[in-house]
XYZ file of C-alpha atoms in Angstrom:
509
model
C 78.452 68.268 86.275
C 80.798 66.373 88.643
C 84.580 66.782 88.663
C 84.867 63.154 87.478
C 82.787 63.830 84.362
C 84.443 67.194 83.753
C 87.833 65.577 84.288
C 87.108 62.846 81.758
C 85.764 65.382 79.235
C 88.799 67.636 79.693
C 91.054 64.585 79.441
C 89.510 63.776 76.079
C 89.734 67.420 75.025
C 93.416 67.415 75.959
C 94.061 64.133 74.171
C 92.196 65.148 71.018
C 93.995 68.492 71.020
C 97.450 67.013 71.611
C 96.875 64.209 69.126
C 95.633 66.569 66.427
C 98.477 68.991 67.117
C 100.955 66.112 67.216
C 99.671 64.700 63.942
C 99.866 68.117 62.309
C 103.245 69.086 63.741
C 105.155 65.794 63.430
C 105.626 65.873 59.629
C 106.425 69.597 59.900
C 109.044 68.916 62.606
C 110.537 66.016 60.617
C 110.732 68.205 57.517
C 112.369 71.088 59.395
C 114.763 68.934 61.437
C 115.363 66.128 58.941
C 115.062 62.398 59.680
C 118.489 62.195 61.352
C 118.022 65.106 63.793
C 114.435 64.091 64.558
C 115.749 60.609 65.366
C 118.464 62.163 67.572
C 115.832 64.241 69.384
C 113.690 61.175 70.146
C 116.756 59.075 71.041
C 118.034 61.499 73.696
C 114.504 61.993 75.000
C 114.190 58.224 75.397
C 117.584 58.005 77.117
C 116.711 60.729 79.638
C 113.394 58.954 80.174
C 115.265 56.219 82.014
C 116.435 58.714 84.618
C 112.802 59.856 85.004
C 112.051 56.541 86.712
C 113.662 58.060 89.824
C 110.198 59.451 90.572
C 109.877 56.073 92.359
C 106.133 56.141 91.732
C 105.603 58.986 94.204
C 103.153 60.819 91.914
C 100.697 57.895 92.049
C 101.437 57.494 95.751
C 100.407 61.111 96.353
C 97.080 60.572 94.543
C 96.339 57.458 96.561
C 97.351 58.793 100.009
C 95.753 62.227 99.554
C 92.495 60.525 98.490
C 92.794 58.251 101.539
C 93.392 61.117 103.991
C 90.581 63.119 102.411
C 88.175 60.175 102.777
C 89.262 59.788 106.418
C 89.182 63.598 106.990
C 92.700 63.424 108.441
C 94.134 66.882 107.658
C 97.142 66.528 109.938
C 98.107 63.206 108.372
C 97.820 64.753 104.903
C 100.051 67.714 105.837
C 102.695 65.430 107.297
C 102.596 63.049 104.329
C 103.022 65.874 101.808
C 105.915 67.407 103.757
C 107.705 64.059 103.776
C 107.158 63.547 100.037
C 108.640 66.994 99.287
C 111.739 66.067 101.302
C 111.986 62.807 99.357
C 111.549 64.649 96.050
C 114.321 67.095 96.983
C 116.664 64.170 97.527
C 115.537 62.617 94.232
C 116.335 65.840 92.345
C 119.892 65.762 93.710
C 120.244 62.112 92.651
C 118.910 62.974 89.163
C 121.600 65.632 88.746
C 124.368 63.271 89.934
C 123.283 60.416 87.645
C 122.806 62.899 84.809
C 126.376 64.145 85.232
C 127.734 60.585 85.119
C 125.732 59.774 81.965
C 126.768 63.050 80.335
C 130.462 62.161 80.502
C 129.740 58.718 79.025
C 127.512 59.667 76.075
C 130.477 59.339 73.690
C 131.106 55.724 74.620
C 127.386 54.812 74.645
C 126.468 56.245 71.234
C 129.900 56.765 69.685
C 129.443 53.957 67.149
C 126.087 55.222 65.800
C 126.370 59.038 66.112
C 128.888 61.329 64.439
C 130.810 64.065 66.293
C 128.313 66.822 65.498
C 125.412 64.667 66.714
C 127.291 63.850 69.929
C 127.760 67.585 70.641
C 124.033 68.254 70.085
C 123.119 65.206 72.149
C 125.152 66.491 75.111
C 123.533 69.937 75.014
C 120.022 68.447 74.869
C 120.918 66.012 77.628
C 121.987 68.781 80.040
C 118.796 70.766 79.434
C 116.584 67.683 79.809
C 118.270 66.709 83.084
C 117.572 70.190 84.476
C 113.997 69.872 83.193
C 113.637 66.531 84.944
C 115.097 67.778 88.239
C 112.345 70.395 88.537
C 109.508 68.455 86.877
C 109.634 65.463 89.244
C 108.904 67.424 92.457
C 106.640 69.819 90.527
C 104.412 66.912 89.544
C 103.364 66.598 93.194
C 100.930 69.499 92.777
C 99.082 67.719 89.990
C 98.932 64.565 92.118
C 97.415 66.534 95.009
C 94.726 67.966 92.717
C 93.882 64.450 91.483
C 93.696 63.170 95.065
C 91.166 65.921 95.783
C 89.307 64.908 92.602
C 89.941 68.396 91.225
C 90.679 67.712 87.558
C 89.376 70.827 85.800
C 92.100 73.376 86.594
C 95.153 71.133 85.967
C 93.656 69.898 82.695
C 92.802 73.451 81.627
C 96.419 74.410 82.289
C 97.565 71.434 80.197
C 95.338 72.474 77.302
C 96.651 76.048 77.439
C 100.188 74.745 77.568
C 99.805 72.579 74.455
C 98.278 75.416 72.439
C 100.936 77.965 73.431
C 103.767 75.450 73.018
C 102.593 74.515 69.527
C 102.363 78.119 68.342
C 105.796 78.994 69.724
C 107.274 75.758 68.324
C 106.090 76.574 64.801
C 107.568 80.068 65.094
C 110.898 78.698 66.365
C 111.206 76.158 63.549
C 110.299 78.757 60.919
C 113.080 80.949 62.311
C 115.566 78.109 61.867
C 115.487 76.555 65.331
C 116.477 72.910 65.730
C 116.089 70.113 68.292
C 117.918 72.042 71.039
C 115.421 74.907 70.699
C 112.510 72.467 71.183
C 114.070 71.117 74.379
C 114.541 74.650 75.765
C 110.919 75.523 74.934
C 109.608 72.409 76.701
C 111.635 73.234 79.815
C 110.238 76.776 80.006
C 106.667 75.517 79.527
C 107.118 72.915 82.281
C 108.246 75.597 84.739
C 105.177 77.738 83.955
C 102.813 74.750 84.421
C 104.394 73.823 87.766
C 103.985 77.391 89.064
C 100.319 77.506 87.956
C 99.482 74.161 89.612
C 101.302 75.179 92.807
C 99.266 78.392 93.071
C 96.034 76.384 92.613
C 96.977 73.874 95.317
C 97.999 76.495 97.882
C 95.410 79.193 97.157
C 92.325 77.268 96.009
C 92.627 73.903 97.767
C 94.279 75.444 100.860
C 96.702 72.539 101.079
C 99.562 72.805 103.563
C 102.907 71.050 103.747
C 103.708 70.752 107.437
C 106.111 68.279 108.990
C 104.602 67.086 112.265
C 106.872 64.079 112.687
C 108.998 61.650 110.724
C 108.432 58.024 111.570
C 110.495 55.514 109.657
C 107.557 53.118 109.755
C 105.482 55.679 107.833
C 108.265 56.341 105.321
C 108.495 52.569 104.891
C 104.722 52.432 104.277
C 105.034 55.115 101.583
C 107.813 53.262 99.797
C 106.196 49.853 100.250
C 103.357 51.217 98.114
C 105.363 53.387 95.716
C 108.057 50.774 95.033
C 105.654 48.779 92.886
C 104.516 51.906 91.060
C 108.241 52.510 90.540
C 108.560 49.076 88.948
C 105.659 49.933 86.621
C 107.465 53.130 85.619
C 110.556 51.055 84.819
C 108.341 48.748 82.767
C 106.827 51.686 80.865
C 110.302 52.981 80.039
C 111.572 49.559 78.980
C 108.482 48.719 76.984
C 108.769 51.522 74.462
C 111.911 53.574 75.018
C 114.331 50.666 75.212
C 113.457 49.832 71.618
C 114.692 53.254 70.572
C 117.912 52.814 72.551
C 118.540 49.316 71.122
C 117.897 50.529 67.584
C 120.012 53.633 68.246
C 122.974 51.436 69.174
C 122.415 48.753 66.496
C 121.213 50.806 63.510
C 120.983 54.578 62.935
C 118.835 57.567 63.879
C 116.638 57.210 60.769
C 115.415 53.771 61.911
C 114.942 55.232 65.403
C 112.747 57.952 63.866
C 110.553 55.355 62.104
C 110.199 53.375 65.338
C 109.478 56.554 67.335
C 106.669 57.628 64.999
C 105.050 54.178 65.273
C 105.309 54.208 69.066
C 103.917 57.745 69.181
C 100.814 56.712 67.223
C 100.422 53.591 69.351
C 100.612 55.507 72.623
C 98.124 58.091 71.338
C 95.703 55.163 71.172
C 96.298 54.274 74.797
C 95.762 57.853 75.900
C 92.105 57.810 74.795
C 91.307 55.019 77.243
C 93.447 56.512 80.000
C 91.347 59.671 79.760
C 88.473 57.715 81.304
C 90.373 55.429 83.672
C 92.819 58.012 85.086
C 90.078 59.865 86.966
C 88.890 56.706 88.765
C 91.825 55.955 91.134
C 90.288 58.149 93.879
C 86.938 56.399 93.264
C 88.601 52.978 93.515
C 90.295 54.041 96.758
C 86.950 55.147 98.207
C 85.338 51.827 97.208
C 88.137 49.858 98.866
C 87.904 51.969 102.048
C 84.153 51.224 102.013
C 84.911 47.471 101.632
C 83.210 47.102 98.248
C 82.555 43.493 97.211
C 84.127 41.738 94.238
C 80.858 41.963 92.290
C 80.597 45.711 92.967
C 84.144 46.203 91.698
C 83.355 44.020 88.677
C 80.295 46.146 87.890
C 82.373 49.337 88.006
C 85.077 47.740 85.846
C 82.459 46.699 83.268
C 80.991 50.205 83.239
C 84.372 51.868 82.642
C 85.639 49.053 80.414
C 82.707 49.241 77.993
C 83.111 52.996 77.584
C 86.827 52.552 76.907
C 86.190 49.622 74.548
C 83.694 51.574 72.427
C 86.138 54.467 72.062
C 89.142 52.220 71.388
C 87.378 50.094 68.780
C 86.473 53.225 66.831
C 90.161 54.195 66.663
C 91.528 50.675 66.100
C 89.017 49.916 63.346
C 89.757 53.178 61.564
C 93.523 52.740 61.843
C 93.436 49.132 60.646
C 91.318 50.070 57.625
C 92.727 53.467 56.675
C 95.889 53.872 58.770
C 98.293 52.829 56.028
C 96.959 55.505 53.700
C 97.146 58.068 56.511
C 100.776 57.326 57.438
C 101.950 57.420 53.812
C 100.212 60.753 53.265
C 101.333 62.090 56.635
C 105.074 61.363 56.769
C 105.841 59.598 53.493
C 106.436 56.092 52.139
C 109.718 55.676 54.033
C 107.633 55.507 57.242
C 105.478 52.550 56.120
C 106.823 50.434 59.004
C 105.511 53.065 61.434
C 101.956 52.002 60.515
C 102.777 48.335 61.184
C 104.403 49.199 64.527
C 101.506 51.411 65.627
C 98.870 48.840 64.612
C 100.651 46.082 66.544
C 100.852 48.287 69.647
C 97.167 49.194 69.408
C 96.050 45.572 69.161
C 98.263 44.512 72.074
C 97.178 47.478 74.190
C 93.413 47.036 73.816
C 92.486 44.625 76.607
C 94.908 45.981 79.230
C 93.386 49.400 78.580
C 89.771 48.295 78.960
C 90.770 46.547 82.206
C 92.614 49.563 83.613
C 90.166 49.926 86.518
C 91.497 46.616 87.839
C 94.894 48.276 88.134
C 93.305 51.135 90.096
C 91.865 48.512 92.458
C 95.315 46.967 92.893
C 96.758 50.418 93.644
C 94.001 51.177 96.151
C 94.583 47.827 97.897
C 98.385 48.199 97.721
C 98.542 44.840 95.912
C 100.755 45.662 92.971
C 103.653 43.315 93.695
C 102.570 40.340 91.572
C 101.608 42.430 88.546
C 104.777 44.520 88.764
C 107.086 41.507 88.924
C 105.168 39.687 86.168
C 105.253 42.712 83.853
C 108.929 43.319 84.535
C 109.776 39.722 83.607
C 107.515 39.891 80.535
C 109.064 43.148 79.315
C 112.640 41.939 79.846
C 111.893 38.734 77.907
C 110.075 40.676 75.193
C 112.934 43.178 74.896
C 115.502 40.392 74.594
C 113.467 38.686 71.860
C 112.954 42.044 70.148
C 116.688 42.804 70.157
C 117.386 39.451 68.458
C 114.655 40.021 65.862
C 115.844 43.604 65.273
C 119.137 42.345 63.819
C 117.383 41.249 60.605
C 114.016 42.984 60.815
C 114.887 46.365 62.317
C 112.056 48.326 63.925
C 109.300 45.757 63.227
C 111.415 42.994 64.752
C 111.965 45.071 67.881
C 108.265 45.737 68.380
C 107.300 42.089 67.665
C 109.409 40.829 70.553
C 108.153 43.552 72.886
C 104.520 42.716 72.160
C 105.059 38.970 72.592
C 106.265 39.532 76.151
C 103.473 42.018 76.846
C 100.652 39.705 75.723
C 102.070 36.776 77.704
C 101.850 38.871 80.863
C 98.279 39.946 80.091
C 97.011 36.377 79.857
C 98.452 35.521 83.275
C 97.075 38.739 84.830
C 93.513 37.847 83.879
C 93.759 34.672 85.951
C 95.143 36.777 88.821
C 92.285 39.301 88.624
C 89.766 36.471 88.737
C 91.269 34.266 91.448
C 92.997 36.749 93.782
C 91.356 40.157 93.300
C 87.928 38.463 93.013
C 86.957 40.416 89.914
C 84.636 38.242 87.856
C 86.597 38.142 84.589
C 84.112 35.804 82.876
C 81.299 38.238 83.610
C 83.509 41.153 82.551
C 84.228 39.776 79.078
C 80.670 38.529 78.624
C 79.214 41.991 79.307
C 82.047 43.759 77.486
C 81.268 41.905 74.251
C 77.495 41.946 74.760
C 76.011 43.848 71.799
C 79.348 45.516 70.952
C 80.845 42.572 69.013
C 77.921 42.183 66.626
C 77.957 45.928 66.023
C 81.738 45.871 65.442
C 81.574 43.047 62.910
C 78.927 44.926 60.942
C 80.945 48.171 61.146
C 84.157 46.505 59.928
C 82.384 44.863 56.979
C 80.953 48.203 55.870
C 84.285 49.914 56.619
C 86.113 47.413 54.423
C 83.939 48.299 51.439
C 84.350 52.027 52.179
C 88.052 51.463 51.513
C 87.232 50.755 47.857
C 86.276 54.380 47.246
C 88.735 55.347 44.474
C 91.455 57.889 45.163
C 94.592 58.285 47.245
C 94.908 61.886 48.446
C 93.911 63.695 51.622
C 90.403 64.445 50.360
C 89.854 60.736 49.742
C 91.176 59.857 53.208
C 89.030 62.486 54.947
C 85.940 61.333 53.017
C 86.505 57.723 54.086
C 87.103 58.790 57.696
C 83.909 60.851 57.867
C 81.843 58.061 56.317
C 83.386 55.488 58.684
C 82.716 57.760 61.680
C 79.051 58.134 60.761
C 78.683 54.379 60.245
C 80.431 53.635 63.545
C 78.403 56.084 65.608
C 75.020 55.084 64.193
C 75.543 51.319 64.349
C 77.245 51.390 67.756
C 74.608 53.733 69.215
C 71.578 51.783 68.029
C 72.946 48.233 68.167
C 76.062 48.204 70.382
C 75.348 50.444 73.377
C 73.307 49.658 76.460
C 70.811 52.091 78.034
C 73.335 53.761 80.378
C 75.726 54.485 77.512
C 72.964 55.802 75.256
C 71.668 58.063 78.026
C 75.157 59.453 78.599
C 75.577 60.218 74.883
C 72.131 61.823 74.766
C 72.939 63.958 77.802
C 76.081 65.358 76.195
C 74.363 65.880 72.830
C 71.454 67.715 74.445
C 73.848 69.962 76.354
C 75.763 70.658 73.153
C 72.522 71.468 71.313
C 71.462 73.761 74.151
C 74.824 75.500 74.016
C 74.462 75.957 70.248
C 70.804 76.983 70.714
C 69.550 74.067 68.645
C 66.188 72.561 69.587
C 66.853 68.985 70.820
C 65.155 66.081 69.080
C 64.580 62.612 70.493
C 67.287 60.115 69.500
């Protein structure tokens, strides 16, 4: 099995594991910390997230340039590029510490009106630890980027899976022993250090990668930043899109509202991660296609192939959450978090088409044509945030997310025209083939799913029963009526391998 397929499978394994663990642990963490401290924990994490943008998009730049040098078999160029990026990262770490120190001494004035004295003290301690975490995590992320550039996804993902399992077990033990938010931050920092060391050993020992400075040409440094600057803008957008809502609500309301918003955003971003599991392993492939001068129709065909797989997965989750998500959230974290379901559902709906078109973004990265999209998204997010802040005055968390999504969707509509006219991706063909067979299957699934919701009961057993029944309906109808031959063959291949592993005699599907 290729690294691409293994990478996608491990991505899904990681996502399923982290989502399941997150869903199990979140109510436990909220119960142990309390709504106020959980809100404080997410608030400070969001605030530090703004400093994380100082990565300047270098992680994505490493993936793209390493893939490029590998395709060109330019080992010397790769060594020189990596040495320069490490020097840049060292400078970034120093800047992170300086900015962190400035923010630390101003936390009182920033959150003084919404946090009490005890919360301010805790916030400062968490902030210091998170800044240290960030200063080592940013350069440490280079090793993961190198592995991705080499299309080596198995080891880094295996490390991630191990990390999540160990972290979860230790976290439960810490909270049972009376640990609070500060303890969680310390644990995460230690785990990050271990992961960085493991990935570094893999890169140096297994991949035999070297960091060697042959020369520093300002023109080359300029080329690096001319590419990464737009990735940097996307990182700013990602921070603004979700974290700024927590900051705005933290200043305007209280940490309990922040907690409700954070839970909704968490569920919404879990949704996006399922699609990213497929698309994230295709940037090297997109780079290779661009180097090989692939035509617009060839790129469209690849985008359709990836997009349909993502769409089938996403519609399973979106349909289930729309039908049974309210019941799940109320059972999971309680009735006070009802708005979290609304927030998550709105994010999922808004996220769907950008996620199924994520290969187009990989093409833009490979062609170094991110400027238009970056500027458009930045404008859209700023407008959406401003509208959200106004709506949040009366409507709280749901008002904040409504404004954010309005700006986001406006940008998406414009980007589809850009993909079609400038990038030469055939958007009409994309949507036609995306919806071919899948829409009829989805309509039938949703009708049946709606009636499944009438099964009497309200507890966990009722919810699990509905979910299992919905899953069976979705798989059977989508497999026989929604999927094309390629998708069916892929499913059959994995099922046959699973049956072989379990020593079950395969039967024809």
